[in-house]
Coordinates of N, CA and C and ligand atoms in Angstrom, one line a residue:
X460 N 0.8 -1.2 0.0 CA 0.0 0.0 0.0 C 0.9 1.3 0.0
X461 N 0.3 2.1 -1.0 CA 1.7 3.4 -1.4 C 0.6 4.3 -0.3
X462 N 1.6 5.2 0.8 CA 0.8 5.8 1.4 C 1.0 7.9 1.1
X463 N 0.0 7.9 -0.1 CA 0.3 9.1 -0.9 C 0.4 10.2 0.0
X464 N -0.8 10.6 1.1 CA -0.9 11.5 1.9 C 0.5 12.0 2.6
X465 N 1.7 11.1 3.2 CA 2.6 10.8 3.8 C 3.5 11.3 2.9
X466 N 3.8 10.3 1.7 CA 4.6 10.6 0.6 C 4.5 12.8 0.8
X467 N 3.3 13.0 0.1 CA 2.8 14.2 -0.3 C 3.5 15.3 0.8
X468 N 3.0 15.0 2.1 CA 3.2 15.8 3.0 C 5.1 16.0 3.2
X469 N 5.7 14.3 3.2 CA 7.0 14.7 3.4 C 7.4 15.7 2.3
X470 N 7.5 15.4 1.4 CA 8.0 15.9 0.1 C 7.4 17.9 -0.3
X471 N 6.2 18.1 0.5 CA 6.1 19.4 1.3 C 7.0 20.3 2.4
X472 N 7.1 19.6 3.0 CA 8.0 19.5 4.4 C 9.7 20.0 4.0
X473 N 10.0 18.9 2.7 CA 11.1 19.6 2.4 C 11.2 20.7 0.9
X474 N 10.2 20.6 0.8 CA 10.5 22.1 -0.2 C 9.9 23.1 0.4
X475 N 9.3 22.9 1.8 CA 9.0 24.1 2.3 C 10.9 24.8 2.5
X476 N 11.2 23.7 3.6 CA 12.8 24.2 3.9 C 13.8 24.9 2.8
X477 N 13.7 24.2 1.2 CA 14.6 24.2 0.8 C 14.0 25.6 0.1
X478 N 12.9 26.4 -0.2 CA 11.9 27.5 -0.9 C 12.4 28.9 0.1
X479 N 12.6 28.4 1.3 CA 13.0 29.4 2.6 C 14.0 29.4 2.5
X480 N 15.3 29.1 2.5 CA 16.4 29.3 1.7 C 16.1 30.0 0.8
X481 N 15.5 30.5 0.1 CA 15.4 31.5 -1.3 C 15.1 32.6 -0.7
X482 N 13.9 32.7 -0.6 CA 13.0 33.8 0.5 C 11.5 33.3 0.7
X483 N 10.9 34.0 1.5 CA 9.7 33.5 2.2 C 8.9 34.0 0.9
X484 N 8.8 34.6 -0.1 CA 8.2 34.8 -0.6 C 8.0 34.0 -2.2
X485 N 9.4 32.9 -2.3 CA 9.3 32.1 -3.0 C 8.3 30.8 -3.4
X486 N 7.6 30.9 -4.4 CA 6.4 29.8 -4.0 C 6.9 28.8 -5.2
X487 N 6.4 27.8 -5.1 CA 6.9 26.5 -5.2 C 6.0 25.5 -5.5
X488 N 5.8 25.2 -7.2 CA 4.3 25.0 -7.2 C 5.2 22.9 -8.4
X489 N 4.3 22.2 -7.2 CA 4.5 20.5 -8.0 C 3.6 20.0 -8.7
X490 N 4.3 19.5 -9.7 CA 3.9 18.7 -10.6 C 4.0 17.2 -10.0
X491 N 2.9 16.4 -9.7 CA 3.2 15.1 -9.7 C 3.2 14.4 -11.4
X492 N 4.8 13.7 -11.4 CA 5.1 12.7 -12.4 C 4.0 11.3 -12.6
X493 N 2.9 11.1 -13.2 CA 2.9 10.4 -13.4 C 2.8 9.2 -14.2
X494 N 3.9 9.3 -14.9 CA 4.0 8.4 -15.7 C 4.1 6.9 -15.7
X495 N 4.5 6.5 -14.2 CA 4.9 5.0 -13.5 C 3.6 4.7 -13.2
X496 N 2.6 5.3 -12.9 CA 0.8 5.2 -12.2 C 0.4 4.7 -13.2
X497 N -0.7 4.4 -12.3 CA -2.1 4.6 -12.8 C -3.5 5.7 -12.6
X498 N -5.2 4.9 -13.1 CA -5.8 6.2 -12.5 C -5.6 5.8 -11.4
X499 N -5.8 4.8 -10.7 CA -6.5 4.6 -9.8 C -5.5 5.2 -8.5
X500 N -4.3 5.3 -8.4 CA -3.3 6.2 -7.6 C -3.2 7.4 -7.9
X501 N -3.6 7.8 -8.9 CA -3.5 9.3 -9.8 C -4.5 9.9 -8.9
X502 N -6.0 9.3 -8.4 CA -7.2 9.7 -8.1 C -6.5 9.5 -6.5
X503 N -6.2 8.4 -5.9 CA -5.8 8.8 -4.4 C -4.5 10.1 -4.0
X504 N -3.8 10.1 -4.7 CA -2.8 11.4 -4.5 C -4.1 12.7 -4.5
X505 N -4.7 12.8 -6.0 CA -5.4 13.3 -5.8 C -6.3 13.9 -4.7
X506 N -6.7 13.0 -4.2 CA -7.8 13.1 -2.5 C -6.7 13.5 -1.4
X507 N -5.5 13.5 -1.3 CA -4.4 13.7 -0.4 C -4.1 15.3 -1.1
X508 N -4.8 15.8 -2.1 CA -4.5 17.0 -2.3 C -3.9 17.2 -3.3
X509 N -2.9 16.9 -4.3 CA -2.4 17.2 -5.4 C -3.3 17.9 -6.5
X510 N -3.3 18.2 -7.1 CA -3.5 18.7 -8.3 C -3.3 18.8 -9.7
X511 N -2.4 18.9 -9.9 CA -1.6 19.3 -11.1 C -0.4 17.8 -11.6
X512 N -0.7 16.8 -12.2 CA -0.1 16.2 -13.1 C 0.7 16.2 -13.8
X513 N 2.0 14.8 -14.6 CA 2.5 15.3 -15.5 C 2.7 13.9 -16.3
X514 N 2.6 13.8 -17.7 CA 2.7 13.0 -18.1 C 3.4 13.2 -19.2
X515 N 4.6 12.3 -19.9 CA 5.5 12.3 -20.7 C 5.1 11.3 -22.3
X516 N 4.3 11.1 -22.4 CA 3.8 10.2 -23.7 C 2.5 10.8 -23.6
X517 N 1.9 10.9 -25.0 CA 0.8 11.6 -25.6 C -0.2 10.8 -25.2
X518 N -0.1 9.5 -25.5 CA -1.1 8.1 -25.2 C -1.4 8.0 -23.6
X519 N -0.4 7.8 -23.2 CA -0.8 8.0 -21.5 C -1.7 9.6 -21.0
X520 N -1.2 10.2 -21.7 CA -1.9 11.6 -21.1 C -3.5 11.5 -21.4
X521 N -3.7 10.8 -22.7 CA -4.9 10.9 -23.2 C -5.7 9.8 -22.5
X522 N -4.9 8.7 -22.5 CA -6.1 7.5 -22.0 C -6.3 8.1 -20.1
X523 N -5.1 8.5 -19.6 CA -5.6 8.9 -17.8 C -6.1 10.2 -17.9
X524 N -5.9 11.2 -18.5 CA -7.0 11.9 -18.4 C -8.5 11.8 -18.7
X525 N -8.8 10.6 -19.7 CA -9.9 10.5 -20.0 C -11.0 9.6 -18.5
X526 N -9.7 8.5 -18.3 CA -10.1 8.1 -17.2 C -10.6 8.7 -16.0
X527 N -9.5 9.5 -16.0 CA -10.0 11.4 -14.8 C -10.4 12.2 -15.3
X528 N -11.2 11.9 -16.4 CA -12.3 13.3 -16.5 C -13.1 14.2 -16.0
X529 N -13.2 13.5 -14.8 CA -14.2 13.9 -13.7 C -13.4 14.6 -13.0
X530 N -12.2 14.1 -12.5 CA -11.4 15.2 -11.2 C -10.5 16.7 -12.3
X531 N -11.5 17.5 -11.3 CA -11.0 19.1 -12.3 C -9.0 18.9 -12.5
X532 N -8.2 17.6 -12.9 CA -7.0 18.0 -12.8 C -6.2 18.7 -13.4
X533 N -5.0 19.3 -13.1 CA -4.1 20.1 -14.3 C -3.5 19.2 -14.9
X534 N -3.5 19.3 -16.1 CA -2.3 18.2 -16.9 C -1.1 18.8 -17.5
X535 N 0.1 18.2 -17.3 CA 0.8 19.0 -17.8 C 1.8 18.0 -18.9
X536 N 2.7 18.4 -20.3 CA 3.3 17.2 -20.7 C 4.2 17.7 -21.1
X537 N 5.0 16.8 -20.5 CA 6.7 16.9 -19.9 C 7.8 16.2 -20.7
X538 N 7.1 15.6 -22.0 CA 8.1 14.5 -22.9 C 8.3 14.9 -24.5
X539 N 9.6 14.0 -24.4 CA 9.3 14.4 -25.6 C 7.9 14.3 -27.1
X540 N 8.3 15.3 -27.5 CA 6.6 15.5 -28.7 C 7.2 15.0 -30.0
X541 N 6.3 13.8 -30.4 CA 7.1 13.5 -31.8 C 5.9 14.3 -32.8
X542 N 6.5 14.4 -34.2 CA 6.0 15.5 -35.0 C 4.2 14.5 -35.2
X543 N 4.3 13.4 -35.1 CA 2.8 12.5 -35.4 C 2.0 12.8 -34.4
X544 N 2.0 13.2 -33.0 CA 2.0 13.7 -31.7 C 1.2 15.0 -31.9
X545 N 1.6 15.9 -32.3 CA 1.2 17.2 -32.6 C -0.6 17.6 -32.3
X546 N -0.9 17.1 -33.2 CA -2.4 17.1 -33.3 C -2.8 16.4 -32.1
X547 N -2.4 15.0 -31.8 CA -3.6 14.5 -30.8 C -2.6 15.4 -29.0
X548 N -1.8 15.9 -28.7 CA -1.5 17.1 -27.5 C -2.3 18.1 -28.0
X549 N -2.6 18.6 -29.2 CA -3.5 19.8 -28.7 C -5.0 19.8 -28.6
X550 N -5.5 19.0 -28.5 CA -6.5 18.4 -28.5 C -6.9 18.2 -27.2
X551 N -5.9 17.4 -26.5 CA -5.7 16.8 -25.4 C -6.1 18.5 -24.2
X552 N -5.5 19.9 -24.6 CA -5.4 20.7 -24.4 C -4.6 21.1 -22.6
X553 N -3.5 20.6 -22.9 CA -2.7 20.4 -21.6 C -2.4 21.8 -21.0
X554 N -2.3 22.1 -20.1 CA -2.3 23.3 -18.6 C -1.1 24.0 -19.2
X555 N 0.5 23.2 -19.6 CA 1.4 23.9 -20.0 C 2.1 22.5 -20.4
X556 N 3.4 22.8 -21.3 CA 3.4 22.1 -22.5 C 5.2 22.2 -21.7
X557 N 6.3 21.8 -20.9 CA 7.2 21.6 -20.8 C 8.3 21.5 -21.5
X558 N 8.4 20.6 -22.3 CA 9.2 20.5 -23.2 C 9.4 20.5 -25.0
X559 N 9.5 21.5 -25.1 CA 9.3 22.8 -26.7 C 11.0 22.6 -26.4
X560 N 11.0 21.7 -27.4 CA 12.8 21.4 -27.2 C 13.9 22.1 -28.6
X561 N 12.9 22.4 -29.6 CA 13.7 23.4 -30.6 C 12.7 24.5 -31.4
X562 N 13.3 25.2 -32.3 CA 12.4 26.3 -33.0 C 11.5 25.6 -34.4
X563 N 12.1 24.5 -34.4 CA 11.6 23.1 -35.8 C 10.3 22.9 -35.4
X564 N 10.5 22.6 -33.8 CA 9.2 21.5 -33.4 C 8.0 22.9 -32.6
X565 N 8.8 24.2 -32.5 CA 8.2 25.1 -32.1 C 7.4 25.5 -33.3
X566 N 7.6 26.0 -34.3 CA 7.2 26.3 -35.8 C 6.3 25.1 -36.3
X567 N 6.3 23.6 -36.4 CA 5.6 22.8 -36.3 C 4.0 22.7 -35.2
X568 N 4.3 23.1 -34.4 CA 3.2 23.0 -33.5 C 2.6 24.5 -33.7
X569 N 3.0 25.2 -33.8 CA 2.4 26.8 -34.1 C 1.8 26.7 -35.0
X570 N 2.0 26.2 -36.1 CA 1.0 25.8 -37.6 C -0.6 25.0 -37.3
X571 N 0.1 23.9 -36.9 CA -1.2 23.2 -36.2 C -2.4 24.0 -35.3
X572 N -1.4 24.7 -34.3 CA -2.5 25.7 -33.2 C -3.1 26.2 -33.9
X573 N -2.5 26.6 -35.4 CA -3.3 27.9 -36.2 C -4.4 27.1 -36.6
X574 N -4.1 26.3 -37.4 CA -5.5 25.3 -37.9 C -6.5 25.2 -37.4
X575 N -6.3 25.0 -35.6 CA -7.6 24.6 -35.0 C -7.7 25.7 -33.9
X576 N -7.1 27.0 -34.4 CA -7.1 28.2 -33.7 C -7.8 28.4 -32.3
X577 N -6.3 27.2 -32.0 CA -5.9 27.1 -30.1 C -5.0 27.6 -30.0
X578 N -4.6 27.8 -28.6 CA -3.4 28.3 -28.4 C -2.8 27.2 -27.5
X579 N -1.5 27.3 -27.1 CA -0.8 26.5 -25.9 C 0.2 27.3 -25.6
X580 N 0.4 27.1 -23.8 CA 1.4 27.3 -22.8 C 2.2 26.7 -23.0
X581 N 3.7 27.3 -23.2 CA 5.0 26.0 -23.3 C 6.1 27.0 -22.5
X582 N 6.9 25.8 -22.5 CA 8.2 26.0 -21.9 C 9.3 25.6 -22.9
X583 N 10.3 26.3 -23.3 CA 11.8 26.0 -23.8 C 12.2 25.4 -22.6
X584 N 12.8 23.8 -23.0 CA 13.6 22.8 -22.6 C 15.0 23.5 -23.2
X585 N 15.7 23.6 -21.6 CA 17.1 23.8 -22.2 C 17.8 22.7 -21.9
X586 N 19.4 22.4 -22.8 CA 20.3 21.0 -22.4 C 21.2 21.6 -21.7
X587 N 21.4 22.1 -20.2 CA 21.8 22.4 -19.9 C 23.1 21.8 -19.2
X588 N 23.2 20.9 -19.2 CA 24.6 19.9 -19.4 C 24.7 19.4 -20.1
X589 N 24.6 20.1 -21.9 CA 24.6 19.8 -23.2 C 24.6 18.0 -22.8
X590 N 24.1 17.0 -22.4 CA 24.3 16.1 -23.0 C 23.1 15.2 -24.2
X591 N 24.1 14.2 -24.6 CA 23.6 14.2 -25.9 C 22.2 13.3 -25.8
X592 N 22.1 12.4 -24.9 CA 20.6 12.0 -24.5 C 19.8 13.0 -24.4
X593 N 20.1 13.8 -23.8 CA 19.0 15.0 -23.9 C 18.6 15.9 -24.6
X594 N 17.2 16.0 -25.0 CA 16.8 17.3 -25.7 C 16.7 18.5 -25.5
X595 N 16.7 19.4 -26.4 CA 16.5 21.2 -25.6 C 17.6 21.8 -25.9
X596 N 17.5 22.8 -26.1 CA 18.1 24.0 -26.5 C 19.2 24.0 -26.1
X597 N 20.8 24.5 -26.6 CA 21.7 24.7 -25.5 C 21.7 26.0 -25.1
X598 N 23.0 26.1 -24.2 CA 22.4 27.5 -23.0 C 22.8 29.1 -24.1
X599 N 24.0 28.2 -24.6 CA 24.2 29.5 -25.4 C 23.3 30.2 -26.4
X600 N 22.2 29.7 -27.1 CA 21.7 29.9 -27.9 C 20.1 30.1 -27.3
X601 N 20.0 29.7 -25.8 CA 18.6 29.9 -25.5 C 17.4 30.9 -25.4
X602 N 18.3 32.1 -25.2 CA 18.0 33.5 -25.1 C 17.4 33.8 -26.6
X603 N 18.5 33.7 -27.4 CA 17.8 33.6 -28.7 C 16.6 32.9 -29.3
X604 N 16.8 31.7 -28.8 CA 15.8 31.2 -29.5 C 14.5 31.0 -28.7
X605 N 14.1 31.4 -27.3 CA 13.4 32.1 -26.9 C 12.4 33.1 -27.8
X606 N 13.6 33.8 -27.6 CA 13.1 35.3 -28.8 C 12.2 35.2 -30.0
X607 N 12.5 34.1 -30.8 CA 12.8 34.1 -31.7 C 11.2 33.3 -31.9
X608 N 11.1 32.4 -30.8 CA 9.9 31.3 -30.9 C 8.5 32.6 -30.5
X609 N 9.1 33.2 -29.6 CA 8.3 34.6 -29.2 C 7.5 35.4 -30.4
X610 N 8.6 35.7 -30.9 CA 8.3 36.4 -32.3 C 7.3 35.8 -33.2
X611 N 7.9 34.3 -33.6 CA 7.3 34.1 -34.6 C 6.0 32.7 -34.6
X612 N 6.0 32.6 -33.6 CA 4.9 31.3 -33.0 C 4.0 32.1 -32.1
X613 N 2.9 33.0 -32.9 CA 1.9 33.5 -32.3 C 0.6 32.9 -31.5
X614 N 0.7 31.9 -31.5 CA -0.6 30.8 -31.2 C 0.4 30.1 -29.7
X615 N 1.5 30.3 -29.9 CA 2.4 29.5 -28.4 C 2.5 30.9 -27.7
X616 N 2.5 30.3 -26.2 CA 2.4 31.7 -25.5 C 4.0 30.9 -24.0
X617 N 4.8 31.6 -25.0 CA 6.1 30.8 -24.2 C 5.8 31.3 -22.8
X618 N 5.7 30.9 -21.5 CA 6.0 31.4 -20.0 C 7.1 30.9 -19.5
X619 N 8.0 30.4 -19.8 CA 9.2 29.8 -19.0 C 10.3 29.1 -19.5
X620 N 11.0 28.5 -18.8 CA 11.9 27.5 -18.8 C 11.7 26.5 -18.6
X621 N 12.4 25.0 -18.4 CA 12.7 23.5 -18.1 C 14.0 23.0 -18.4
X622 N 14.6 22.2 -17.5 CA 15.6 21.8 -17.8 C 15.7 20.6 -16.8
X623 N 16.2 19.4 -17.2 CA 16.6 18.4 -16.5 C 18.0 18.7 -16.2
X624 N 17.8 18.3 -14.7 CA 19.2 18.2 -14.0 C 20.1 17.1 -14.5
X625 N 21.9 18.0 -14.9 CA 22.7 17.0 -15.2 C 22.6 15.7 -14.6
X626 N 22.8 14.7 -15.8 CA 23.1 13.2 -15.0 C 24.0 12.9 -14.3
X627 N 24.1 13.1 -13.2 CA 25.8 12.5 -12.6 C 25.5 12.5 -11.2
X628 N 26.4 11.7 -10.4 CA 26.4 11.5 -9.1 C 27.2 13.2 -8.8
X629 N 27.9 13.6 -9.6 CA 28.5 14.8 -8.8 C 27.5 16.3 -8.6
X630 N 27.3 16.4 -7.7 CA 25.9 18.0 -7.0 C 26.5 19.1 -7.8
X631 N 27.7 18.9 -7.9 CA 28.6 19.9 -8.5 C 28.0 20.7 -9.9
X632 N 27.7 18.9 -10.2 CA 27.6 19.6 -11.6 C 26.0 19.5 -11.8
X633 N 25.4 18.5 -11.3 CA 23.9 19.1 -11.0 C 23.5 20.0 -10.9
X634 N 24.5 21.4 -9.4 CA 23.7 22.7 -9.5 C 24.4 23.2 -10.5
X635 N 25.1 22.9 -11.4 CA 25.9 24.0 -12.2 C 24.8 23.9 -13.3
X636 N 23.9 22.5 -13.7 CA 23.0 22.7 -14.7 C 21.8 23.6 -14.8
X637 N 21.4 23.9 -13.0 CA 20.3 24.6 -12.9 C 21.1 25.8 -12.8
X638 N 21.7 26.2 -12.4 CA 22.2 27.7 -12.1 C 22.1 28.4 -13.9
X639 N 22.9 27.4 -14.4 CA 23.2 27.5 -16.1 C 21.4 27.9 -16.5
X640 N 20.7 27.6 -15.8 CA 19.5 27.5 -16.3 C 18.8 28.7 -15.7
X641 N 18.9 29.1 -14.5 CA 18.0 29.9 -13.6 C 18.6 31.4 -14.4
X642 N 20.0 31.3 -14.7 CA 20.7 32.7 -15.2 C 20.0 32.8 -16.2
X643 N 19.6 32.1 -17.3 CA 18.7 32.3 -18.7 C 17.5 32.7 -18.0
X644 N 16.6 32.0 -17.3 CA 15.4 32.3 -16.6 C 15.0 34.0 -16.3
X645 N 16.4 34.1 -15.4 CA 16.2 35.7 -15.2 C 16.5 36.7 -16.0
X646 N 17.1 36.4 -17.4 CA 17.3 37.4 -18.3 C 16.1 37.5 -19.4
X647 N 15.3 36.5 -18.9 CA 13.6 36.1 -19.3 C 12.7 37.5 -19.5
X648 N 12.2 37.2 -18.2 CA 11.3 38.2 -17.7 C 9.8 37.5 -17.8
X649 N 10.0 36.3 -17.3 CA 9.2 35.3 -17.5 C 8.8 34.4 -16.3
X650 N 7.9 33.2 -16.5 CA 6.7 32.9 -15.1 C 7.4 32.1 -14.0
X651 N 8.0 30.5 -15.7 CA 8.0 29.5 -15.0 C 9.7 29.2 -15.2
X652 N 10.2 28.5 -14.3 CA 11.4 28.0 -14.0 C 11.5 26.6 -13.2
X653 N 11.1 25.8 -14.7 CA 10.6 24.3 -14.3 C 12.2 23.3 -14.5
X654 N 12.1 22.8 -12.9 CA 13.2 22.3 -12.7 C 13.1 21.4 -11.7
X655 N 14.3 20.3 -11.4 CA 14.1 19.2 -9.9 C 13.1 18.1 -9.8
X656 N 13.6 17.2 -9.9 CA 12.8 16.0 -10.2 C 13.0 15.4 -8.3
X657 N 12.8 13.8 -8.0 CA 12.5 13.7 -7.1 C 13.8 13.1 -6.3
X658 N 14.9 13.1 -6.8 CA 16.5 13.2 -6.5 C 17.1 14.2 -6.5
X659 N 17.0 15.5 -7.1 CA 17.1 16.8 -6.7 C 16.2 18.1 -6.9
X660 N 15.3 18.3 -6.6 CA 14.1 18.9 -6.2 C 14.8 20.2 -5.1
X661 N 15.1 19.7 -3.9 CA 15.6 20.7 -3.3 C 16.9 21.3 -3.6
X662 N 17.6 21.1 -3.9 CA 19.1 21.6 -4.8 C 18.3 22.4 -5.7
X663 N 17.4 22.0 -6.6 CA 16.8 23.0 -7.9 C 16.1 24.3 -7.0
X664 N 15.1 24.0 -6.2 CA 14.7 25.2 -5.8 C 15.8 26.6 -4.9
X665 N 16.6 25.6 -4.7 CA 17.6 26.4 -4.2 C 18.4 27.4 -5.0
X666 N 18.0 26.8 -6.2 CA 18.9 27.4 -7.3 C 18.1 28.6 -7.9
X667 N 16.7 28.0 -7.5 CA 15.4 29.0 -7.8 C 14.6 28.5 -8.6
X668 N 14.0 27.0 -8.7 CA 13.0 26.7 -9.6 C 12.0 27.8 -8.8
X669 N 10.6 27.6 -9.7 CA 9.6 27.3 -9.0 C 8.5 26.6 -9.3
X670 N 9.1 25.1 -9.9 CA 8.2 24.3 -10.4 C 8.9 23.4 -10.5
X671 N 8.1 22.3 -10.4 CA 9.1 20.7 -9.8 C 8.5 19.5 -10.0
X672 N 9.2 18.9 -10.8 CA 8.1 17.6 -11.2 C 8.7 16.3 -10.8
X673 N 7.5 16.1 -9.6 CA 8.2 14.6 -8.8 C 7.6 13.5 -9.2
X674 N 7.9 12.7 -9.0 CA 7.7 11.1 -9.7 C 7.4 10.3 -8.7
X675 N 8.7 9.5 -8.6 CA 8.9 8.3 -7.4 C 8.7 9.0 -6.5
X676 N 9.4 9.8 -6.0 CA 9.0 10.4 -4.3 C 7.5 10.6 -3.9
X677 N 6.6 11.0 -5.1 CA 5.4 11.0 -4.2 C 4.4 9.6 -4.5
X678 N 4.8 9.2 -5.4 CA 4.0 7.7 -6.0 C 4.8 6.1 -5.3
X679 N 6.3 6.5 -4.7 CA 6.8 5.3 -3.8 C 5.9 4.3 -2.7
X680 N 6.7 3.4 -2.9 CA 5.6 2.6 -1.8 C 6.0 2.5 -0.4
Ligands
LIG701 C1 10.1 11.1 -15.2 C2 10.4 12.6 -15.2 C3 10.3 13.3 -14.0 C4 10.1 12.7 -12.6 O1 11.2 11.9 -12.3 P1 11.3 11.2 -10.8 O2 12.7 10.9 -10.7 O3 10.4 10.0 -10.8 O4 10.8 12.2 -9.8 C5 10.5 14.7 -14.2 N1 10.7 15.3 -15.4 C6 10.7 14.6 -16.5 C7 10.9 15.3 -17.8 C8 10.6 13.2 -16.5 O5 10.6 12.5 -17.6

């Protein structure tokens, strides 16, 4: 038996701590990952209070949301978007759209919105420990292409950043990916500063997310 309430509250507990390190007036808003669930845990976190979702495949987003149609949830999608993808995410009509990983797949989806004249919330994914598994933008070029998706994708309504924390056992270079990232953030002038998963969550907010997408830590058994 996964005891979500528990999970939820610890995992509160410490981004209260790690948010207060910033300033008291830092808020600190989670995404539960759930891509490892199902509804039926999706719907008890829910009752423990969550709200706001995240799912990284189009198919999962569509089939648990349909399942939770009923609970007013936020959905949010966090993976990567293959170009076949396109149509059935906007459709799906997700809260905010995380990972907008180049100006190809930004200019691709802006077409589509036009068609069925929607719009969507996204986030530029940056690679900020350029590595090569990862998608998104590198840092040097992110400002730009920012701008540039700003400019010319009038149907996307960019609010923020995202970045996965470097892979590595060394913190070192974990905070060096978010800091790499929070520095773009603030030359923004923008919402979201989506960052910290459920192995570094607190290191990111420290760095200044204010958005955090946990997985195992709140869905653990
Ligand atoms: C899976 C995933 C997470 C959550 O990871 P956990 O380690 O389970 O907390 C966060 N962000 C993205 C983009 C993911 O794919």
């Amino acid at each position: 038996m996964i005891n979500f309430s528990e999970n939820l509250h610890s995992v509160i507990e410490k981004i209260e701590k790690a948010r207060l390190k910033v300033n008291a007036h830092h808020i600190v808003k989670i995404i539960a990952v759930s891509k490892y669930s199902n509804s039926g845990d999706i719907e008890k976190l829910y009752f423990s209070g969550q709200r706001g979702y995240g799912e990284n495949r189009v198919q999962d987003l569509k089939a648990k949301s349909k399942e939770l149609n009923e609970l007013p949830i936020e959905w949010h999608f966090i993976g990567r978007l293959q170009k076949n993808k396109i149509n059935h995410l906007i459709e799906l009509e997700p809260f905010l759209m995380h990972s907008l990983d180049s100006f190809e797949l930004a200019k691709d989806l802006d077409s589509r919105l036009k068609v069925k004249d929607k719009k969507m919330d996204c986030l530029l994914q940056i690679n900020s420990a350029k590595e090569e598994s990862k998608a998104g933008v590198v840092p040097e070029v992110a400002i730009e292409e920012f701008n540039k998706i700003k400019e010319s994708c009038s149907s996307i309504n960019l609010t923020g950043v995202m970045t996965i924390g470097a892979n590595s056992e060394d913190r070192d270079k974990i905070k060096n990916s978010f800091e790499v990232t929070k520095a773009i953030f603030d030359k923004l002038d923008t919402k979201y500063c989506s960052m910290g998963m459920s192995s570094d969550y607190e290191l990111a907010i420290e760095c200044g997310s204010n958005l955090v997408r946990i997985g195992g830590a709140l869905f653990k058994q």
